[in-house]
Amino acid sequence: MTTQQNSWTEMAGRMKFDGRALINGERVSAVSGQTFECNSPVDGRYLAAVARGDAADIDAAVKAARAAFEDRRWAGLSPRSRKQIMVRFADLILAHKDELALTETLDMGKPIRNARATDVNACANTIRWYGEAIDKIYDEIAPTSDSALALITREPVGVVGAIVPWNYPMLMASWKIAPALASGNSVVLKPSEKSPLTALRLAELALEAGIPPGVFNVVPGFGHEAGNALSLHMDVDCIAFTGSTRVGKLIMVNAGQSNLKRAWTELGGKSPNIVCADCPDLDRAVASSIGSIFYNQGESCNAPSRLFVERSIKDAFIERALALMPKYAPADPLADDTVMGALVDRTQLDTVMRYIDAGRKEGAKVLSGGEQARAETGGYYVAPTLFDGVLNDMTIAREEIFGPVLSVLAFDTVEEAIQQANQTIYGLQAGVWTRDINKAHRIARALRAGTVHVNQYDEDDITVPFGGYKQSGNGRDKSLHAIDKYTELKTTWIGLE
Ligand code: NAP
Ligand code: MG
């Protein structure tokens, strides 16, 4: 054990978590008094008793959010004042970097170095970016005749409900709350039951930064209880959801069956990554493709899980990929050099193992991994798995696995690769590797996906939209476009004499 690892382990042993909801600026138990146990996928250790919020708690949080919105304690501040508070909020997140990163690691299993370098930093950056943007956005005046002045102004929608998953708990929460809060809305956030702890701390830090009580509320609980109640609530104006396509459909139904609240969904993916024989640098293409599918234990919505590689370079690609596999062997998430941590829970481990079985049964060949790892720790680990000989209609090429499993498919012509890449219900992201700029553009245009990466994968940042075509959802997170989701456009037509 290294000294650094020792210190994370020691710090983890000392940490105490408050699992109560945060409503109207106060930590509160669930109205029912019920809790659920939050255990760590790292080694099964008990972390906290978390409030099991249900419809009563959601109602209390929505009432607090509504009251805060109506009296304009936040919406009524100047954009500049909201900016200053959001920037302070971002600074506080960074000031608590180690605590937040360790909480995320213990709660959902990712390596501590990724939690620090990516999750905490990107969460703070998102809050800061929307804070800094909000006093630089101007409204519009329409081109009318002399007899009128027509204003087109943006107003916050009111009360925003946000429901987020467990793979990047803090970061996914920030993609919703940052544009929503910066625009003056009040928010009720329901984190995943599998990873509720950092969201609760974020709400405390928001209060400390000066976001008034009632403006940002967090109600932990189960999806079918708290999540369902939030999406059905008659006084929520907008629901912003990130999660599976299955639950995304329920969210749209709930929105339609209640008050027709605006429903935005960021859903699953089965992203194709097309590597052509003329890729600029095979080693780089291999390292990036492998790094992106195995990052975060493969629990990324945009993971390039279908690798289409041109047949003439397939053997060379696979040889290099296999040489990299040992680097991704699962290890202790609390060790500083670990790159592959634990899956979020036993259910996810079982799901991933079922898909690996299905791949074998349907005739694909495991070249590496394919088994559980580190079972002796009491945590949930899977060896990074590479399947060769995959066909696009096999289960492992059609369904989102959300684990460290890569499917390799060979292609002979670009047309065939594009056709198969698009043959999916999803359309979140895609990749293409070629040194021919014309070919790159042609393929990028033909791919039905919200983001196409060219000669890199996943290097984009907060400045660009993120979201899906087809059943990967509607609306976009990140960039200034995200503000559209949390604002109404108002026309004020003024007759002039
Ligand atoms: P999930 O099962 O759909 O859960 C997502 C959230 O919805 C959780 O907070 C969950 O609560 C809640 N939920 C579950 N059932 C609900 C219901 N009936 N009504 C309202 N809310 C409900 O997804 P997950 O397994 O947590 O996350 C993995 C999925 O998220 C993958 O499909 C992945 O692709 C997707 N994802 C997409 C993006 C993107 O930007 N496109 C980003 C990250 C992840 P509980 O967990 O407490 O049950
Ligand atoms: Mg957890």
PDB file of N, CA and C and ligand atoms in Angstrom, residues 38-41 47 106-108 193-197 344, ligand 2:
ATOM      1  N   CYS A  38     -27.087   2.858   2.379  1.00  0.00           N
ATOM      2  CA  CYS A  38     -26.172   3.167   1.284  1.00  0.00           C
ATOM      3  C   CYS A  38     -24.855   2.449   1.583  1.00  0.00           C
ATOM      4  N   ASN A  39     -24.514   1.468   0.751  1.00  0.00           N
ATOM      5  CA  ASN A  39     -23.285   0.700   0.941  1.00  0.00           C
ATOM      6  C   ASN A  39     -22.336   0.949  -0.220  1.00  0.00           C
ATOM      7  N   SER A  40     -21.037   0.756   0.027  1.00  0.00           N
ATOM      8  CA  SER A  40     -20.048   1.052  -1.005  1.00  0.00           C
ATOM      9  C   SER A  40     -19.767  -0.147  -1.908  1.00  0.00           C
ATOM     10  N   PRO A  41     -19.746   0.080  -3.237  1.00  0.00           N
ATOM     11  CA  PRO A  41     -19.368  -1.004  -4.153  1.00  0.00           C
ATOM     12  C   PRO A  41     -17.866  -1.295  -4.124  1.00  0.00           C
ATOM     13  N   LEU A  47     -22.125   2.933   4.396  1.00  0.00           N
ATOM     14  CA  LEU A  47     -21.767   4.355   4.362  1.00  0.00           C
ATOM     15  C   LEU A  47     -22.742   5.227   5.141  1.00  0.00           C
ATOM     16  N   LEU A 106     -16.410   6.333  -3.000  1.00  0.00           N
ATOM     17  CA  LEU A 106     -16.987   5.346  -2.070  1.00  0.00           C
ATOM     18  C   LEU A 106     -18.420   5.008  -2.470  1.00  0.00           C
ATOM     19  N   ASP A 107     -19.147   5.995  -2.962  1.00  0.00           N
ATOM     20  CA  ASP A 107     -20.573   5.787  -3.241  1.00  0.00           C
ATOM     21  C   ASP A 107     -20.807   5.003  -4.523  1.00  0.00           C
ATOM     22  N   MET A 108     -19.957   5.220  -5.562  1.00  0.00           N
ATOM     23  CA  MET A 108     -20.252   4.522  -6.820  1.00  0.00           C
ATOM     24  C   MET A 108     -19.071   3.786  -7.444  1.00  0.00           C
ATOM     25  N   GLU A 193     -30.728   6.547  -6.242  1.00  0.00           N
ATOM     26  CA  GLU A 193     -30.676   5.848  -4.951  1.00  0.00           C
ATOM     27  C   GLU A 193     -29.312   5.168  -4.762  1.00  0.00           C
ATOM     28  N   LYS A 194     -28.619   4.907  -5.887  1.00  0.00           N
ATOM     29  CA  LYS A 194     -27.321   4.232  -5.802  1.00  0.00           C
ATOM     30  C   LYS A 194     -26.180   5.194  -5.495  1.00  0.00           C
ATOM     31  N   SER A 195     -26.409   6.492  -5.612  1.00  0.00           N
ATOM     32  CA  SER A 195     -25.304   7.463  -5.425  1.00  0.00           C
ATOM     33  C   SER A 195     -25.834   8.819  -4.951  1.00  0.00           C
ATOM     34  N   PRO A 196     -26.478   8.861  -3.777  1.00  0.00           N
ATOM     35  CA  PRO A 196     -27.133  10.112  -3.368  1.00  0.00           C
ATOM     36  C   PRO A 196     -26.231  11.100  -2.617  1.00  0.00           C
ATOM     37  N   LEU A 197     -25.005  10.694  -2.227  1.00  0.00           N
ATOM     38  CA  LEU A 197     -24.304  11.461  -1.192  1.00  0.00           C
ATOM     39  C   LEU A 197     -23.716  12.790  -1.667  1.00  0.00           C
ATOM     40  N   VAL A 344     -21.152  -0.165 -10.036  1.00  0.00           N
ATOM     41  CA  VAL A 344     -21.883   0.550  -8.979  1.00  0.00           C
ATOM     42  C   VAL A 344     -22.528  -0.368  -7.940  1.00  0.00           C
TER      43      VAL A 344
HETATM   44 MG    MG B   2     -23.876   3.993  -3.705  1.00  0.00          MG
END
